[in-house]
Amino acid sequence: MMEKLFFIFLILPYFSTGQFAQPTENYQNSRDLSSDLKLYWNNNEIEITFEIHFTNAQWVLFGLKSSDFSDIILGWLFSDGIGHFSDRHLLPNNTIVHDSDLNWIPLDAFTQNNITVLKFKRNIKLLCDVSTSDEDLDIVTGPMNVVFALGNEINRNDDSVVLSTVNEVQIEFLAQTNTPFSCPSKPVEPVLNSEPTANYQYELSLVAGVYKIYWNYTDTDVLIELHCKTNGWVGFGFSPNGGMDGSDVAIGWISNGQVNFTDRHIVGRQVLIDKNQDWKLLYFSESNGINLFKFTRKIKLCDSDDLTIEQGSPYIIFAYGDQDPSFGADISYHGMNRGGKVVSFISSPPVKDTFVPDDLEILDATISHVILPKLDTFYYCKGFEVPKEFSQKRHIYKWELILPKMNVERMHHTLIYECKRDFNISKGFQPGYCYKDENKMQNCQSISFAWAYGGNNIDIYPRDMGYPIGGDTDYLYYIFEIHYDNPQMTLAYIESITWRYYMTRNLRPKELGIFTLGTDSSAYSIAIPPGVDRFPIKTYCFNECIKDLNEENITIVSAIPHTHLVGVEVWTKIIRKGNDIGYLFYNRNYDFNYQTSYTLNPYVNITAHDELITQCVYKTTSRDQFVFGGESTRDEMCFHFLTYYPRKPNFKVCGNVPFIDDYVALLIKLNQSGSAQVPNLGDSMETLNAAVEQTFQTIQINDFVRKTFKEFYNMTRMTGFCGEKLIGPKNQTKARNTYIEPDLCAVSNDNQNGIFQFVNMIFNWILASIAEWIKSIFY
């Protein structure tokens, strides 16, 4: 009895002081590896889940040992919630090497009462397709040699640790089951075994292994080829909003070698045949269960049954049936064989240029194995140096963003920022939260490359254009920023994401730069009331920022509009010498889930006499609270990224914010109307920020408030900025005229009327001449 009491006395402090946190689930197995490290695990016939708790150390190493190497994980979590988890192997000389693939999968990471918890899983059998590996080991029945270590020294720039001692124990992981352990079954990827009939610049898989489209376009026409694996009919078309009603579609099927192909429009759920057949079938075939239709149509059709294919992000819709219609009948209901997608159909950059220079060089910037805080949204940044051996300038002619296999849907956007040439990123800048580091905020704010969710992850520049890097280019360091969207606030993990540059030393004649238009992402610049169907906010690039061009124009090649979830429309207009001369780019169908680079056709010139107006339109009918400018996906932004040539070192950012005195007047108006309780505004930005926060905590939501904010953004004076220059306050630019896009159909009708009048005039002249001739004979 005394022996039992003495044993309990010994172990009581270990449990009662909370040495280790409670595990996240009920584990059948556990092992104390040391006084500072505890291991839990469960398994089934395919997977094994581990959970490690450790304390009094910054990092942990754990894994399986063979005679040649150890298959390990390395992980840590800092107090700011940023951490690391990687699959590696340990060599006999204690060298730690990254594995080529991630087979240990992180599930959770957190710190509780100074205890760090890492939870992860892996397949019991990894050597399913190979007999041996120099990176991975299978977990087998019976005792296995296990290695582990704890330490404190970490290099955050290269994710290396100082490893001095490695401990070993034997553990029987699979002792509690007689289940035969098996390799995981691999999903069979569907394949569409067909080839296009011509060379196409663009292609898109709509249903993997079932439905794929190819296309080319000119200024006036599109050529489309669709392949669909079905024994029935196939439909494809354009929609005004992603739904069926009001769509312009083509329907086709092949039965007994005979084709039926019609241009149609949809009213409600009726798929009606157009009076004018404007989709022209060029070729069709049916082979091995795959239907192929090749057809063309005009981009602009002057027909009430048809839709114009807009620049920007039009919706395409598609459907297919399981069987052909019977003779004399029409198509049957498609069931779940349907879908829609937003696609840059006539303004996409080509992704199939096969040009490879003789002096091709590739440079990668990679962020990998990063654990992020469990926050709704997070901006992670890592700095990179342009290689010192790049003493000669190169041109980037193509870039590719290699996206992670895990959590790709959480990658809201990524940006590359150039740093000022005199800024050395290696002094004081560490990977982590972007907007905590003043060095980044003050010295690295010029955007050079941008990608957002849904956009193309490859961009190829025209063969006479390139983006500079190295040599005398105006930046030596750059920052890779990732906006990670995590509304469920589960484990946030970046497996690996790489920005890859394809470069040549043969410099191209047109050197590219990026010009960013927009406004500050704050409650001052963007505050949108709920329940509004259309709420526009304009930003301005005043002429003071553009006039330094003098007589050297710049040419805009492409545009990337950017807002968040409630943005529905983005455009930029050119005001030249006070006159509205039209849109630089207009995305009437902006979709947050499809943000890409749009090639302008034709390119657009900007002169020293111009000003630029950018408008973002928001729809908040689904919201019940104000939407503010901010970092989160559920906040809002308003930007337009323009690629241009020739590159100018001081031509990078241009925008504005509402004049602060006018914003104060807005708050006073809300207070006087009783729409909000506005406290003392004070005489500093700190007190003003506090007053703004309290105002929106007490603000009423009604039509007066909606009208007041719309009037404010329409009338407020603006403080402009470009580079180091501040401008204003200035009144918003008002053009002398309102540009009206030409109605091509009206022009076409006018031409037709003109031709008719001319023909009629000739006909009447002929009749009159005949009458005169007859008159001369008989009279």
PDB file of C-alpha atoms in Angstrom, residues 456-694:
ATOM      1  CA  ASN A 456      -4.261  32.403 -64.798  1.00  0.00           C
ATOM      2  CA  ASN A 457      -1.097  31.276 -63.028  1.00  0.00           C
ATOM      3  CA  ILE A 458       1.026  31.708 -66.172  1.00  0.00           C
ATOM      4  CA  ASP A 459       1.632  34.991 -67.997  1.00  0.00           C
ATOM      5  CA  ILE A 460       3.615  35.233 -71.230  1.00  0.00           C
ATOM      6  CA  TYR A 461       4.549  38.667 -72.510  1.00  0.00           C
ATOM      7  CA  PRO A 462       4.469  39.533 -76.221  1.00  0.00           C
ATOM      8  CA  ARG A 463       7.813  38.760 -77.861  1.00  0.00           C
ATOM      9  CA  ASP A 464       8.857  42.403 -78.054  1.00  0.00           C
ATOM     10  CA  MET A 465       8.274  43.012 -74.309  1.00  0.00           C
ATOM     11  CA  GLY A 466      10.055  42.022 -71.104  1.00  0.00           C
ATOM     12  CA  TYR A 467      10.131  42.869 -67.400  1.00  0.00           C
ATOM     13  CA  PRO A 468      13.570  43.903 -66.080  1.00  0.00           C
ATOM     14  CA  ILE A 469      15.571  42.242 -63.325  1.00  0.00           C
ATOM     15  CA  GLY A 470      19.239  42.664 -62.391  1.00  0.00           C
ATOM     16  CA  GLY A 471      21.842  45.038 -63.792  1.00  0.00           C
ATOM     17  CA  ASP A 472      20.915  48.707 -63.316  1.00  0.00           C
ATOM     18  CA  THR A 473      17.225  47.961 -62.687  1.00  0.00           C
ATOM     19  CA  ASP A 474      15.787  50.150 -59.915  1.00  0.00           C
ATOM     20  CA  TYR A 475      15.420  47.340 -57.326  1.00  0.00           C
ATOM     21  CA  LEU A 476      17.833  44.872 -55.703  1.00  0.00           C
ATOM     22  CA  TYR A 477      15.377  43.173 -53.335  1.00  0.00           C
ATOM     23  CA  TYR A 478      11.748  42.126 -53.620  1.00  0.00           C
ATOM     24  CA  ILE A 479       9.053  40.804 -51.283  1.00  0.00           C
ATOM     25  CA  PHE A 480       6.707  37.901 -51.910  1.00  0.00           C
ATOM     26  CA  GLU A 481       3.332  38.559 -50.226  1.00  0.00           C
ATOM     27  CA  ILE A 482       0.584  35.971 -49.707  1.00  0.00           C
ATOM     28  CA  HIS A 483      -2.936  36.859 -48.599  1.00  0.00           C
ATOM     29  CA  TYR A 484      -4.217  33.707 -46.884  1.00  0.00           C
ATOM     30  CA  ASP A 485      -7.987  33.579 -46.433  1.00  0.00           C
ATOM     31  CA  ASN A 486      -9.145  31.356 -43.545  1.00  0.00           C
ATOM     32  CA  PRO A 487     -12.762  32.131 -42.537  1.00  0.00           C
ATOM     33  CA  GLN A 488     -13.112  28.796 -40.661  1.00  0.00           C
ATOM     34  CA  MET A 489      -9.913  29.620 -38.736  1.00  0.00           C
ATOM     35  CA  THR A 490      -8.636  26.058 -38.958  1.00  0.00           C
ATOM     36  CA  LEU A 491      -4.969  25.155 -39.343  1.00  0.00           C
ATOM     37  CA  ALA A 492      -3.447  27.576 -41.846  1.00  0.00           C
ATOM     38  CA  TYR A 493      -0.570  25.926 -43.705  1.00  0.00           C
ATOM     39  CA  ILE A 494       1.379  26.797 -46.850  1.00  0.00           C
ATOM     40  CA  GLU A 495       2.921  23.634 -48.206  1.00  0.00           C
ATOM     41  CA  SER A 496       4.877  25.301 -51.027  1.00  0.00           C
ATOM     42  CA  ILE A 497       4.210  28.162 -53.419  1.00  0.00           C
ATOM     43  CA  THR A 498       6.754  29.351 -55.972  1.00  0.00           C
ATOM     44  CA  TRP A 499       6.957  32.423 -58.172  1.00  0.00           C
ATOM     45  CA  ARG A 500       9.069  31.331 -61.145  1.00  0.00           C
ATOM     46  CA  TYR A 501      10.673  33.759 -63.589  1.00  0.00           C
ATOM     47  CA  TYR A 502      11.743  32.729 -67.103  1.00  0.00           C
ATOM     48  CA  MET A 503      14.484  35.112 -68.262  1.00  0.00           C
ATOM     49  CA  THR A 504      16.702  36.014 -71.198  1.00  0.00           C
ATOM     50  CA  ARG A 505      19.746  38.299 -71.483  1.00  0.00           C
ATOM     51  CA  ASN A 506      18.647  39.312 -74.984  1.00  0.00           C
ATOM     52  CA  LEU A 507      16.790  42.437 -73.934  1.00  0.00           C
ATOM     53  CA  ARG A 508      13.551  43.178 -75.715  1.00  0.00           C
ATOM     54  CA  PRO A 509      12.759  46.623 -77.151  1.00  0.00           C
ATOM     55  CA  LYS A 510       9.830  47.364 -74.820  1.00  0.00           C
ATOM     56  CA  GLU A 511      10.596  47.273 -71.094  1.00  0.00           C
ATOM     57  CA  LEU A 512       7.555  46.808 -68.868  1.00  0.00           C
ATOM     58  CA  GLY A 513       6.479  48.367 -65.593  1.00  0.00           C
ATOM     59  CA  ILE A 514       3.405  48.131 -63.353  1.00  0.00           C
ATOM     60  CA  PHE A 515       1.282  51.193 -62.569  1.00  0.00           C
ATOM     61  CA  THR A 516      -1.124  50.806 -59.630  1.00  0.00           C
ATOM     62  CA  LEU A 517      -4.289  52.924 -59.411  1.00  0.00           C
ATOM     63  CA  GLY A 518      -6.641  52.957 -56.435  1.00  0.00           C
ATOM     64  CA  THR A 519      -7.264  54.113 -52.914  1.00  0.00           C
ATOM     65  CA  ASP A 520      -6.290  53.289 -49.361  1.00  0.00           C
ATOM     66  CA  SER A 521      -7.945  50.198 -47.866  1.00  0.00           C
ATOM     67  CA  SER A 522      -9.379  51.840 -44.744  1.00  0.00           C
ATOM     68  CA  ALA A 523     -12.693  52.988 -43.275  1.00  0.00           C
ATOM     69  CA  TYR A 524     -11.913  56.515 -44.513  1.00  0.00           C
ATOM     70  CA  SER A 525     -11.546  55.587 -48.161  1.00  0.00           C
ATOM     71  CA  ILE A 526     -14.131  52.784 -48.295  1.00  0.00           C
ATOM     72  CA  ALA A 527     -17.237  52.675 -46.077  1.00  0.00           C
ATOM     73  CA  ILE A 528     -20.192  51.058 -47.834  1.00  0.00           C
ATOM     74  CA  PRO A 529     -23.630  50.887 -46.184  1.00  0.00           C
ATOM     75  CA  PRO A 530     -25.474  47.552 -46.242  1.00  0.00           C
ATOM     76  CA  GLY A 531     -28.517  46.968 -48.422  1.00  0.00           C
ATOM     77  CA  VAL A 532     -27.269  48.891 -51.473  1.00  0.00           C
ATOM     78  CA  ASP A 533     -27.637  47.420 -54.946  1.00  0.00           C
ATOM     79  CA  ARG A 534     -25.052  49.706 -56.551  1.00  0.00           C
ATOM     80  CA  PHE A 535     -22.553  51.814 -54.564  1.00  0.00           C
ATOM     81  CA  PRO A 536     -19.785  53.475 -56.641  1.00  0.00           C
ATOM     82  CA  ILE A 537     -16.507  54.802 -55.227  1.00  0.00           C
ATOM     83  CA  LYS A 538     -14.173  56.744 -57.525  1.00  0.00           C
ATOM     84  CA  THR A 539     -10.432  57.231 -57.173  1.00  0.00           C
ATOM     85  CA  TYR A 540      -8.307  59.649 -59.190  1.00  0.00           C
ATOM     86  CA  CYS A 541      -4.844  59.851 -60.645  1.00  0.00           C
ATOM     87  CA  PHE A 542      -4.537  63.593 -61.076  1.00  0.00           C
ATOM     88  CA  ASN A 543      -2.605  65.174 -63.931  1.00  0.00           C
ATOM     89  CA  GLU A 544       0.089  66.355 -61.509  1.00  0.00           C
ATOM     90  CA  CYS A 545       1.177  62.702 -61.331  1.00  0.00           C
ATOM     91  CA  ILE A 546       1.129  62.158 -65.097  1.00  0.00           C
ATOM     92  CA  LYS A 547       2.324  65.435 -66.629  1.00  0.00           C
ATOM     93  CA  ASP A 548       5.974  64.506 -66.068  1.00  0.00           C
ATOM     94  CA  LEU A 549       5.623  62.196 -69.055  1.00  0.00           C
ATOM     95  CA  ASN A 550       6.143  65.329 -71.163  1.00  0.00           C
ATOM     96  CA  GLU A 551       5.941  64.185 -74.775  1.00  0.00           C
ATOM     97  CA  GLU A 552       6.784  60.542 -74.088  1.00  0.00           C
ATOM     98  CA  ASN A 553       3.550  58.597 -73.881  1.00  0.00           C
ATOM     99  CA  ILE A 554       3.170  55.306 -72.082  1.00  0.00           C
ATOM    100  CA  THR A 555       1.215  52.382 -73.522  1.00  0.00           C
ATOM    101  CA  ILE A 556      -1.032  50.214 -71.353  1.00  0.00           C
ATOM    102  CA  VAL A 557      -0.803  46.545 -72.335  1.00  0.00           C
ATOM    103  CA  SER A 558      -2.988  44.779 -69.751  1.00  0.00           C
ATOM    104  CA  ALA A 559      -5.101  45.381 -66.664  1.00  0.00           C
ATOM    105  CA  ILE A 560      -5.947  43.517 -63.455  1.00  0.00           C
ATOM    106  CA  PRO A 561      -8.942  44.966 -61.544  1.00  0.00           C
ATOM    107  CA  HIS A 562      -9.136  44.026 -57.866  1.00  0.00           C
ATOM    108  CA  THR A 563     -11.833  44.264 -55.220  1.00  0.00           C
ATOM    109  CA  HIS A 564     -13.121  41.744 -52.692  1.00  0.00           C
ATOM    110  CA  LEU A 565     -16.427  39.916 -52.228  1.00  0.00           C
ATOM    111  CA  VAL A 566     -18.992  42.700 -52.775  1.00  0.00           C
ATOM    112  CA  GLY A 567     -17.244  44.261 -55.782  1.00  0.00           C
ATOM    113  CA  VAL A 568     -19.258  43.808 -59.007  1.00  0.00           C
ATOM    114  CA  GLU A 569     -17.744  46.248 -61.506  1.00  0.00           C
ATOM    115  CA  VAL A 570     -14.423  48.047 -62.080  1.00  0.00           C
ATOM    116  CA  TRP A 571     -13.412  50.531 -64.761  1.00  0.00           C
ATOM    117  CA  THR A 572     -10.803  53.183 -65.497  1.00  0.00           C
ATOM    118  CA  LYS A 573     -11.521  56.174 -67.729  1.00  0.00           C
ATOM    119  CA  ILE A 574      -9.157  58.595 -69.459  1.00  0.00           C
ATOM    120  CA  ILE A 575      -9.790  62.337 -69.178  1.00  0.00           C
ATOM    121  CA  ARG A 576      -7.648  64.152 -71.770  1.00  0.00           C
ATOM    122  CA  LYS A 577      -7.435  67.938 -71.589  1.00  0.00           C
ATOM    123  CA  GLY A 578     -10.712  67.902 -69.664  1.00  0.00           C
ATOM    124  CA  ASN A 579     -12.554  65.649 -72.099  1.00  0.00           C
ATOM    125  CA  ASP A 580     -13.780  62.144 -71.392  1.00  0.00           C
ATOM    126  CA  ILE A 581     -12.276  60.082 -74.238  1.00  0.00           C
ATOM    127  CA  GLY A 582     -13.424  56.661 -73.065  1.00  0.00           C
ATOM    128  CA  TYR A 583     -12.557  53.621 -71.035  1.00  0.00           C
ATOM    129  CA  LEU A 584      -9.047  52.351 -70.600  1.00  0.00           C
ATOM    130  CA  PHE A 585     -10.589  49.065 -69.429  1.00  0.00           C
ATOM    131  CA  TYR A 586     -14.087  48.180 -68.257  1.00  0.00           C
ATOM    132  CA  ASN A 587     -14.973  44.944 -66.464  1.00  0.00           C
ATOM    133  CA  ARG A 588     -18.758  44.999 -66.314  1.00  0.00           C
ATOM    134  CA  ASN A 589     -18.902  41.482 -64.893  1.00  0.00           C
ATOM    135  CA  TYR A 590     -16.274  41.567 -62.133  1.00  0.00           C
ATOM    136  CA  ASP A 591     -16.204  38.351 -60.129  1.00  0.00           C
ATOM    137  CA  PHE A 592     -14.123  37.953 -56.972  1.00  0.00           C
ATOM    138  CA  ASN A 593     -13.591  34.246 -57.739  1.00  0.00           C
ATOM    139  CA  TYR A 594     -12.099  34.998 -61.159  1.00  0.00           C
ATOM    140  CA  GLN A 595      -9.400  37.650 -61.044  1.00  0.00           C
ATOM    141  CA  THR A 596      -6.944  37.634 -63.884  1.00  0.00           C
ATOM    142  CA  SER A 597      -4.874  39.753 -66.230  1.00  0.00           C
ATOM    143  CA  TYR A 598      -6.802  41.139 -69.207  1.00  0.00           C
ATOM    144  CA  THR A 599      -4.869  41.924 -72.369  1.00  0.00           C
ATOM    145  CA  LEU A 600      -6.087  45.184 -73.894  1.00  0.00           C
ATOM    146  CA  ASN A 601      -7.103  45.072 -77.538  1.00  0.00           C
ATOM    147  CA  PRO A 602      -6.001  47.485 -78.783  1.00  0.00           C
ATOM    148  CA  TYR A 603      -3.345  48.780 -76.385  1.00  0.00           C
ATOM    149  CA  VAL A 604      -4.129  52.183 -74.863  1.00  0.00           C
ATOM    150  CA  ASN A 605      -1.870  55.267 -74.823  1.00  0.00           C
ATOM    151  CA  ILE A 606      -1.600  57.650 -71.857  1.00  0.00           C
ATOM    152  CA  THR A 607      -0.237  61.152 -72.491  1.00  0.00           C
ATOM    153  CA  ALA A 608       1.050  63.987 -70.341  1.00  0.00           C
ATOM    154  CA  HIS A 609      -2.332  65.716 -70.775  1.00  0.00           C
ATOM    155  CA  ASP A 610      -4.354  62.949 -69.121  1.00  0.00           C
ATOM    156  CA  GLU A 611      -6.011  62.199 -65.811  1.00  0.00           C
ATOM    157  CA  LEU A 612      -7.337  58.768 -64.867  1.00  0.00           C
ATOM    158  CA  ILE A 613     -10.547  57.979 -63.002  1.00  0.00           C
ATOM    159  CA  THR A 614     -11.015  54.496 -61.559  1.00  0.00           C
ATOM    160  CA  GLN A 615     -14.419  53.430 -60.280  1.00  0.00           C
ATOM    161  CA  CYS A 616     -15.251  50.356 -58.209  1.00  0.00           C
ATOM    162  CA  VAL A 617     -18.923  49.456 -57.785  1.00  0.00           C
ATOM    163  CA  TYR A 618     -20.122  47.395 -54.821  1.00  0.00           C
ATOM    164  CA  LYS A 619     -23.320  45.487 -54.082  1.00  0.00           C
ATOM    165  CA  THR A 620     -24.148  44.987 -50.389  1.00  0.00           C
ATOM    166  CA  THR A 621     -27.701  43.644 -50.537  1.00  0.00           C
ATOM    167  CA  SER A 622     -26.472  40.470 -48.774  1.00  0.00           C
ATOM    168  CA  ARG A 623     -24.840  42.389 -45.892  1.00  0.00           C
ATOM    169  CA  ASP A 624     -26.452  43.776 -42.746  1.00  0.00           C
ATOM    170  CA  GLN A 625     -23.461  45.806 -41.547  1.00  0.00           C
ATOM    171  CA  PHE A 626     -21.157  48.398 -43.105  1.00  0.00           C
ATOM    172  CA  VAL A 627     -18.361  47.051 -45.300  1.00  0.00           C
ATOM    173  CA  PHE A 628     -15.059  48.887 -44.780  1.00  0.00           C
ATOM    174  CA  GLY A 629     -11.780  49.022 -46.604  1.00  0.00           C
ATOM    175  CA  GLY A 630      -9.360  46.572 -45.058  1.00  0.00           C
ATOM    176  CA  GLU A 631      -7.143  43.522 -45.387  1.00  0.00           C
ATOM    177  CA  SER A 632      -9.730  40.784 -44.862  1.00  0.00           C
ATOM    178  CA  THR A 633     -11.571  39.186 -47.757  1.00  0.00           C
ATOM    179  CA  ARG A 634     -14.762  40.318 -46.046  1.00  0.00           C
ATOM    180  CA  ASP A 635     -13.439  43.898 -46.096  1.00  0.00           C
ATOM    181  CA  GLU A 636     -13.035  45.740 -49.397  1.00  0.00           C
ATOM    182  CA  MET A 637     -10.397  47.163 -51.693  1.00  0.00           C
ATOM    183  CA  CYS A 638     -10.327  49.148 -54.934  1.00  0.00           C
ATOM    184  CA  PHE A 639      -7.289  48.759 -57.200  1.00  0.00           C
ATOM    185  CA  HIS A 640      -6.440  48.595 -60.881  1.00  0.00           C
ATOM    186  CA  PHE A 641      -3.004  47.166 -61.765  1.00  0.00           C
ATOM    187  CA  LEU A 642      -1.824  48.260 -65.229  1.00  0.00           C
ATOM    188  CA  THR A 643       1.107  46.778 -67.162  1.00  0.00           C
ATOM    189  CA  TYR A 644       2.719  49.375 -69.436  1.00  0.00           C
ATOM    190  CA  TYR A 645       5.791  50.384 -71.437  1.00  0.00           C
ATOM    191  CA  PRO A 646       8.255  52.049 -71.518  1.00  0.00           C
ATOM    192  CA  ARG A 647       9.082  51.476 -67.853  1.00  0.00           C
ATOM    193  CA  LYS A 648       9.628  54.604 -65.775  1.00  0.00           C
ATOM    194  CA  PRO A 649      11.224  54.316 -62.315  1.00  0.00           C
ATOM    195  CA  ASN A 650       8.915  56.937 -60.754  1.00  0.00           C
ATOM    196  CA  PHE A 651       5.717  55.801 -62.460  1.00  0.00           C
ATOM    197  CA  LYS A 652       4.467  53.124 -60.048  1.00  0.00           C
ATOM    198  CA  VAL A 653       1.574  54.181 -57.782  1.00  0.00           C
ATOM    199  CA  CYS A 654      -1.106  56.815 -58.187  1.00  0.00           C
ATOM    200  CA  GLY A 655      -4.248  57.292 -56.126  1.00  0.00           C
ATOM    201  CA  ASN A 656      -6.031  59.350 -53.530  1.00  0.00           C
ATOM    202  CA  VAL A 657      -7.951  59.342 -50.253  1.00  0.00           C
ATOM    203  CA  PRO A 658     -10.870  61.555 -49.161  1.00  0.00           C
ATOM    204  CA  PHE A 659      -9.769  64.876 -47.669  1.00  0.00           C
ATOM    205  CA  ILE A 660      -9.764  64.443 -43.884  1.00  0.00           C
ATOM    206  CA  ASP A 661     -11.663  67.707 -43.220  1.00  0.00           C
ATOM    207  CA  ASP A 662     -14.525  66.488 -45.410  1.00  0.00           C
ATOM    208  CA  TYR A 663     -14.604  63.177 -43.536  1.00  0.00           C
ATOM    209  CA  VAL A 664     -14.851  65.097 -40.244  1.00  0.00           C
ATOM    210  CA  ALA A 665     -17.753  67.071 -41.724  1.00  0.00           C
ATOM    211  CA  LEU A 666     -19.444  63.764 -42.604  1.00  0.00           C
ATOM    212  CA  LEU A 667     -19.152  62.589 -38.992  1.00  0.00           C
ATOM    213  CA  ILE A 668     -20.592  65.872 -37.727  1.00  0.00           C
ATOM    214  CA  LYS A 669     -23.524  65.564 -40.141  1.00  0.00           C
ATOM    215  CA  LEU A 670     -24.258  62.036 -38.898  1.00  0.00           C
ATOM    216  CA  ASN A 671     -24.144  63.246 -35.304  1.00  0.00           C
ATOM    217  CA  GLN A 672     -26.408  66.237 -35.915  1.00  0.00           C
ATOM    218  CA  SER A 673     -28.976  64.083 -37.711  1.00  0.00           C
ATOM    219  CA  GLY A 674     -29.048  61.615 -34.824  1.00  0.00           C
ATOM    220  CA  SER A 675     -27.878  58.835 -37.136  1.00  0.00           C
ATOM    221  CA  ALA A 676     -24.811  58.091 -35.023  1.00  0.00           C
ATOM    222  CA  GLN A 677     -23.237  59.039 -31.726  1.00  0.00           C
ATOM    223  CA  VAL A 678     -19.986  60.787 -32.568  1.00  0.00           C
ATOM    224  CA  PRO A 679     -17.677  61.533 -29.614  1.00  0.00           C
ATOM    225  CA  ASN A 680     -15.133  64.331 -29.352  1.00  0.00           C
ATOM    226  CA  LEU A 681     -12.984  64.127 -32.467  1.00  0.00           C
ATOM    227  CA  GLY A 682      -9.919  65.533 -30.705  1.00  0.00           C
ATOM    228  CA  ASP A 683      -6.907  66.967 -32.475  1.00  0.00           C
ATOM    229  CA  SER A 684      -4.900  63.878 -33.391  1.00  0.00           C
ATOM    230  CA  MET A 685      -5.267  60.895 -35.687  1.00  0.00           C
ATOM    231  CA  GLU A 686      -5.458  58.601 -32.634  1.00  0.00           C
ATOM    232  CA  THR A 687      -8.524  60.346 -31.222  1.00  0.00           C
ATOM    233  CA  LEU A 688     -10.076  60.635 -34.691  1.00  0.00           C
ATOM    234  CA  ASN A 689      -9.605  56.900 -35.308  1.00  0.00           C
ATOM    235  CA  ALA A 690     -11.249  56.151 -31.959  1.00  0.00           C
ATOM    236  CA  ALA A 691     -14.140  58.472 -32.830  1.00  0.00           C
ATOM    237  CA  VAL A 692     -14.637  56.788 -36.200  1.00  0.00           C
ATOM    238  CA  GLU A 693     -14.738  53.374 -34.534  1.00  0.00           C
ATOM    239  CA  GLN A 694     -17.358  54.521 -32.018  1.00  0.00           C
TER     240      GLN A 694
END
